[in-house]
């Protein structure tokens, strides 16, 4: 039985994993926390580190989607002896050279958020990232996150130094939805090439939220990877 820690995307909170938790917890100990600034976890008022927050839940297997993937990757690089396996789903990557499509989206979202129009910021995110049939599910999670993140001035966010991906010895599964944006296909390919013990799987019919769009496929991939 593995200890499996599920790190959600920035689009919502731990509820995004509701299709994975029941499937995994039959055989494993599953933890799906709300990251600081999402769900039931308020944004801190003093400097903080996502990596330190996640490291407190180790040892275990890290599974992260999108922003949660970037946190999982950075945590694995900083605490290799504590991470048994790593799964990166539609993962972000620090210092990526984003395409014009992504830069325009980031600018529009920041503009709406900074203007205090949280509903517009949420809708921009839903339209960009989430398949139409799942937007009503994700919308309240995104709005809740924006309310928490706009409650007070954001404190300093601390990140450890980022070692080369080639130094990561943890067995890694890289997953990307076939319908995800081009940047995330490029990131997935880069991760799979640079991490020595990594495999890449493209999931048909899935966008950025693979576990929401194609839950049975992701669950099967996770269970197989955990059993290796």
PDB file of N, CA, C and O in Angstrom, residues 114-144:
ATOM      1  N   UNK A 114      -6.952  41.620 -11.087  1.00  0.00           N
ATOM      2  CA  UNK A 114      -6.452  42.849 -10.466  1.00  0.00           C
ATOM      3  C   UNK A 114      -7.534  43.919 -10.394  1.00  0.00           C
ATOM      4  O   UNK A 114      -7.500  44.783  -9.503  1.00  0.00           O
ATOM      5  N   UNK A 115      -8.505  43.869 -11.327  1.00  0.00           N
ATOM      6  CA  UNK A 115      -9.613  44.824 -11.317  1.00  0.00           C
ATOM      7  C   UNK A 115     -10.707  44.428 -10.320  1.00  0.00           C
ATOM      8  O   UNK A 115     -11.688  45.157 -10.145  1.00  0.00           O
ATOM      9  N   UNK A 116     -10.530  43.271  -9.693  1.00  0.00           N
ATOM     10  CA  UNK A 116     -11.523  42.806  -8.733  1.00  0.00           C
ATOM     11  C   UNK A 116     -12.718  42.114  -9.357  1.00  0.00           C
ATOM     12  O   UNK A 116     -13.694  41.805  -8.670  1.00  0.00           O
ATOM     13  N   UNK A 117     -12.659  41.866 -10.658  1.00  0.00           N
ATOM     14  CA  UNK A 117     -13.761  41.179 -11.347  1.00  0.00           C
ATOM     15  C   UNK A 117     -13.481  39.674 -11.323  1.00  0.00           C
ATOM     16  O   UNK A 117     -13.050  39.080 -12.319  1.00  0.00           O
ATOM     17  N   UNK A 118     -13.749  39.074 -10.175  1.00  0.00           N
ATOM     18  CA  UNK A 118     -13.402  37.674  -9.973  1.00  0.00           C
ATOM     19  C   UNK A 118     -14.238  36.751 -10.853  1.00  0.00           C
ATOM     20  O   UNK A 118     -13.754  35.711 -11.296  1.00  0.00           O
ATOM     21  N   UNK A 119     -15.469  37.134 -11.102  1.00  0.00           N
ATOM     22  CA  UNK A 119     -16.326  36.287 -11.945  1.00  0.00           C
ATOM     23  C   UNK A 119     -15.805  36.263 -13.387  1.00  0.00           C
ATOM     24  O   UNK A 119     -15.796  35.199 -14.016  1.00  0.00           O
ATOM     25  N   UNK A 120     -15.364  37.408 -13.881  1.00  0.00           N
ATOM     26  CA  UNK A 120     -14.802  37.429 -15.229  1.00  0.00           C
ATOM     27  C   UNK A 120     -13.497  36.624 -15.276  1.00  0.00           C
ATOM     28  O   UNK A 120     -13.259  35.864 -16.230  1.00  0.00           O
ATOM     29  N   UNK A 121     -12.666  36.783 -14.277  1.00  0.00           N
ATOM     30  CA  UNK A 121     -11.413  36.022 -14.232  1.00  0.00           C
ATOM     31  C   UNK A 121     -11.702  34.526 -14.226  1.00  0.00           C
ATOM     32  O   UNK A 121     -11.044  33.745 -14.928  1.00  0.00           O
ATOM     33  N   UNK A 122     -12.712  34.118 -13.448  1.00  0.00           N
ATOM     34  CA  UNK A 122     -13.073  32.707 -13.382  1.00  0.00           C
ATOM     35  C   UNK A 122     -13.585  32.212 -14.736  1.00  0.00           C
ATOM     36  O   UNK A 122     -13.211  31.127 -15.190  1.00  0.00           O
ATOM     37  N   UNK A 123     -14.422  33.025 -15.386  1.00  0.00           N
ATOM     38  CA  UNK A 123     -14.976  32.598 -16.679  1.00  0.00           C
ATOM     39  C   UNK A 123     -13.885  32.472 -17.740  1.00  0.00           C
ATOM     40  O   UNK A 123     -13.913  31.564 -18.570  1.00  0.00           O
ATOM     41  N   UNK A 124     -12.927  33.397 -17.713  1.00  0.00           N
ATOM     42  CA  UNK A 124     -11.798  33.294 -18.652  1.00  0.00           C
ATOM     43  C   UNK A 124     -11.071  31.968 -18.462  1.00  0.00           C
ATOM     44  O   UNK A 124     -10.708  31.290 -19.432  1.00  0.00           O
ATOM     45  N   UNK A 125     -10.868  31.588 -17.204  1.00  0.00           N
ATOM     46  CA  UNK A 125     -10.192  30.324 -16.912  1.00  0.00           C
ATOM     47  C   UNK A 125     -11.006  29.129 -17.383  1.00  0.00           C
ATOM     48  O   UNK A 125     -10.471  28.199 -17.987  1.00  0.00           O
ATOM     49  N   UNK A 126     -12.301  29.156 -17.097  1.00  0.00           N
ATOM     50  CA  UNK A 126     -13.157  28.035 -17.477  1.00  0.00           C
ATOM     51  C   UNK A 126     -13.172  27.852 -18.989  1.00  0.00           C
ATOM     52  O   UNK A 126     -13.072  26.730 -19.495  1.00  0.00           O
ATOM     53  N   UNK A 127     -13.293  28.957 -19.712  1.00  0.00           N
ATOM     54  CA  UNK A 127     -13.357  28.877 -21.168  1.00  0.00           C
ATOM     55  C   UNK A 127     -12.035  28.382 -21.753  1.00  0.00           C
ATOM     56  O   UNK A 127     -12.018  27.670 -22.759  1.00  0.00           O
ATOM     57  N   UNK A 128     -10.935  28.748 -21.123  1.00  0.00           N
ATOM     58  CA  UNK A 128      -9.612  28.408 -21.658  1.00  0.00           C
ATOM     59  C   UNK A 128      -9.216  26.967 -21.326  1.00  0.00           C
ATOM     60  O   UNK A 128      -8.586  26.286 -22.146  1.00  0.00           O
ATOM     61  N   UNK A 129      -9.583  26.509 -20.124  1.00  0.00           N
ATOM     62  CA  UNK A 129      -9.032  25.250 -19.619  1.00  0.00           C
ATOM     63  C   UNK A 129     -10.024  24.096 -19.524  1.00  0.00           C
ATOM     64  O   UNK A 129      -9.610  22.937 -19.535  1.00  0.00           O
ATOM     65  N   UNK A 130     -11.300  24.390 -19.328  1.00  0.00           N
ATOM     66  CA  UNK A 130     -12.246  23.361 -18.893  1.00  0.00           C
ATOM     67  C   UNK A 130     -13.255  23.054 -19.997  1.00  0.00           C
ATOM     68  O   UNK A 130     -13.849  23.970 -20.574  1.00  0.00           O
ATOM     69  N   UNK A 131     -13.458  21.775 -20.267  1.00  0.00           N
ATOM     70  CA  UNK A 131     -14.461  21.382 -21.264  1.00  0.00           C
ATOM     71  C   UNK A 131     -15.851  21.842 -20.805  1.00  0.00           C
ATOM     72  O   UNK A 131     -16.140  21.840 -19.605  1.00  0.00           O
ATOM     73  N   UNK A 132     -16.710  22.257 -21.751  1.00  0.00           N
ATOM     74  CA  UNK A 132     -18.009  22.861 -21.390  1.00  0.00           C
ATOM     75  C   UNK A 132     -18.835  22.043 -20.406  1.00  0.00           C
ATOM     76  O   UNK A 132     -19.466  22.602 -19.505  1.00  0.00           O
ATOM     77  N   UNK A 133     -18.792  20.726 -20.520  1.00  0.00           N
ATOM     78  CA  UNK A 133     -19.646  19.894 -19.670  1.00  0.00           C
ATOM     79  C   UNK A 133     -19.209  19.871 -18.205  1.00  0.00           C
ATOM     80  O   UNK A 133     -19.956  19.417 -17.331  1.00  0.00           O
ATOM     81  N   UNK A 134     -18.007  20.381 -17.920  1.00  0.00           N
ATOM     82  CA  UNK A 134     -17.508  20.356 -16.539  1.00  0.00           C
ATOM     83  C   UNK A 134     -17.403  21.754 -15.915  1.00  0.00           C
ATOM     84  O   UNK A 134     -16.986  21.874 -14.762  1.00  0.00           O
ATOM     85  N   UNK A 135     -17.790  22.778 -16.657  1.00  0.00           N
ATOM     86  CA  UNK A 135     -17.574  24.142 -16.146  1.00  0.00           C
ATOM     87  C   UNK A 135     -18.422  24.456 -14.916  1.00  0.00           C
ATOM     88  O   UNK A 135     -17.964  25.139 -14.000  1.00  0.00           O
ATOM     89  N   UNK A 136     -19.650  23.950 -14.860  1.00  0.00           N
ATOM     90  CA  UNK A 136     -20.495  24.228 -13.692  1.00  0.00           C
ATOM     91  C   UNK A 136     -19.921  23.583 -12.434  1.00  0.00           C
ATOM     92  O   UNK A 136     -20.128  24.098 -11.323  1.00  0.00           O
ATOM     93  N   UNK A 137     -19.217  22.481 -12.600  1.00  0.00           N
ATOM     94  CA  UNK A 137     -18.581  21.824 -11.454  1.00  0.00           C
ATOM     95  C   UNK A 137     -17.366  22.611 -10.969  1.00  0.00           C
ATOM     96  O   UNK A 137     -17.158  22.782  -9.755  1.00  0.00           O
ATOM     97  N   UNK A 138     -16.564  23.096 -11.897  1.00  0.00           N
ATOM     98  CA  UNK A 138     -15.298  23.738 -11.532  1.00  0.00           C
ATOM     99  C   UNK A 138     -15.504  25.201 -11.103  1.00  0.00           C
ATOM    100  O   UNK A 138     -14.759  25.707 -10.259  1.00  0.00           O
ATOM    101  N   UNK A 139     -16.518  25.869 -11.643  1.00  0.00           N
ATOM    102  CA  UNK A 139     -16.711  27.306 -11.398  1.00  0.00           C
ATOM    103  C   UNK A 139     -16.690  27.683  -9.904  1.00  0.00           C
ATOM    104  O   UNK A 139     -15.941  28.596  -9.511  1.00  0.00           O
ATOM    105  N   UNK A 140     -17.488  27.035  -9.034  1.00  0.00           N
ATOM    106  CA  UNK A 140     -17.464  27.450  -7.623  1.00  0.00           C
ATOM    107  C   UNK A 140     -16.113  27.231  -6.953  1.00  0.00           C
ATOM    108  O   UNK A 140     -15.745  27.994  -6.046  1.00  0.00           O
ATOM    109  N   UNK A 141     -15.380  26.223  -7.397  1.00  0.00           N
ATOM    110  CA  UNK A 141     -14.044  25.996  -6.832  1.00  0.00           C
ATOM    111  C   UNK A 141     -13.099  27.130  -7.223  1.00  0.00           C
ATOM    112  O   UNK A 141     -12.306  27.609  -6.404  1.00  0.00           O
ATOM    113  N   UNK A 142     -13.178  27.553  -8.487  1.00  0.00           N
ATOM    114  CA  UNK A 142     -12.320  28.635  -8.960  1.00  0.00           C
ATOM    115  C   UNK A 142     -12.666  29.949  -8.270  1.00  0.00           C
ATOM    116  O   UNK A 142     -11.782  30.706  -7.845  1.00  0.00           O
ATOM    117  N   UNK A 143     -13.966  30.231  -8.140  1.00  0.00           N
ATOM    118  CA  UNK A 143     -14.386  31.463  -7.471  1.00  0.00           C
ATOM    119  C   UNK A 143     -13.949  31.459  -6.006  1.00  0.00           C
ATOM    120  O   UNK A 143     -13.499  32.484  -5.482  1.00  0.00           O
ATOM    121  N   UNK A 144     -14.075  30.329  -5.346  1.00  0.00           N
ATOM    122  CA  UNK A 144     -13.643  30.218  -3.949  1.00  0.00           C
ATOM    123  C   UNK A 144     -12.148  30.527  -3.836  1.00  0.00           C
ATOM    124  O   UNK A 144     -11.714  31.264  -2.942  1.00  0.00           O
TER     125      UNK A 144
END
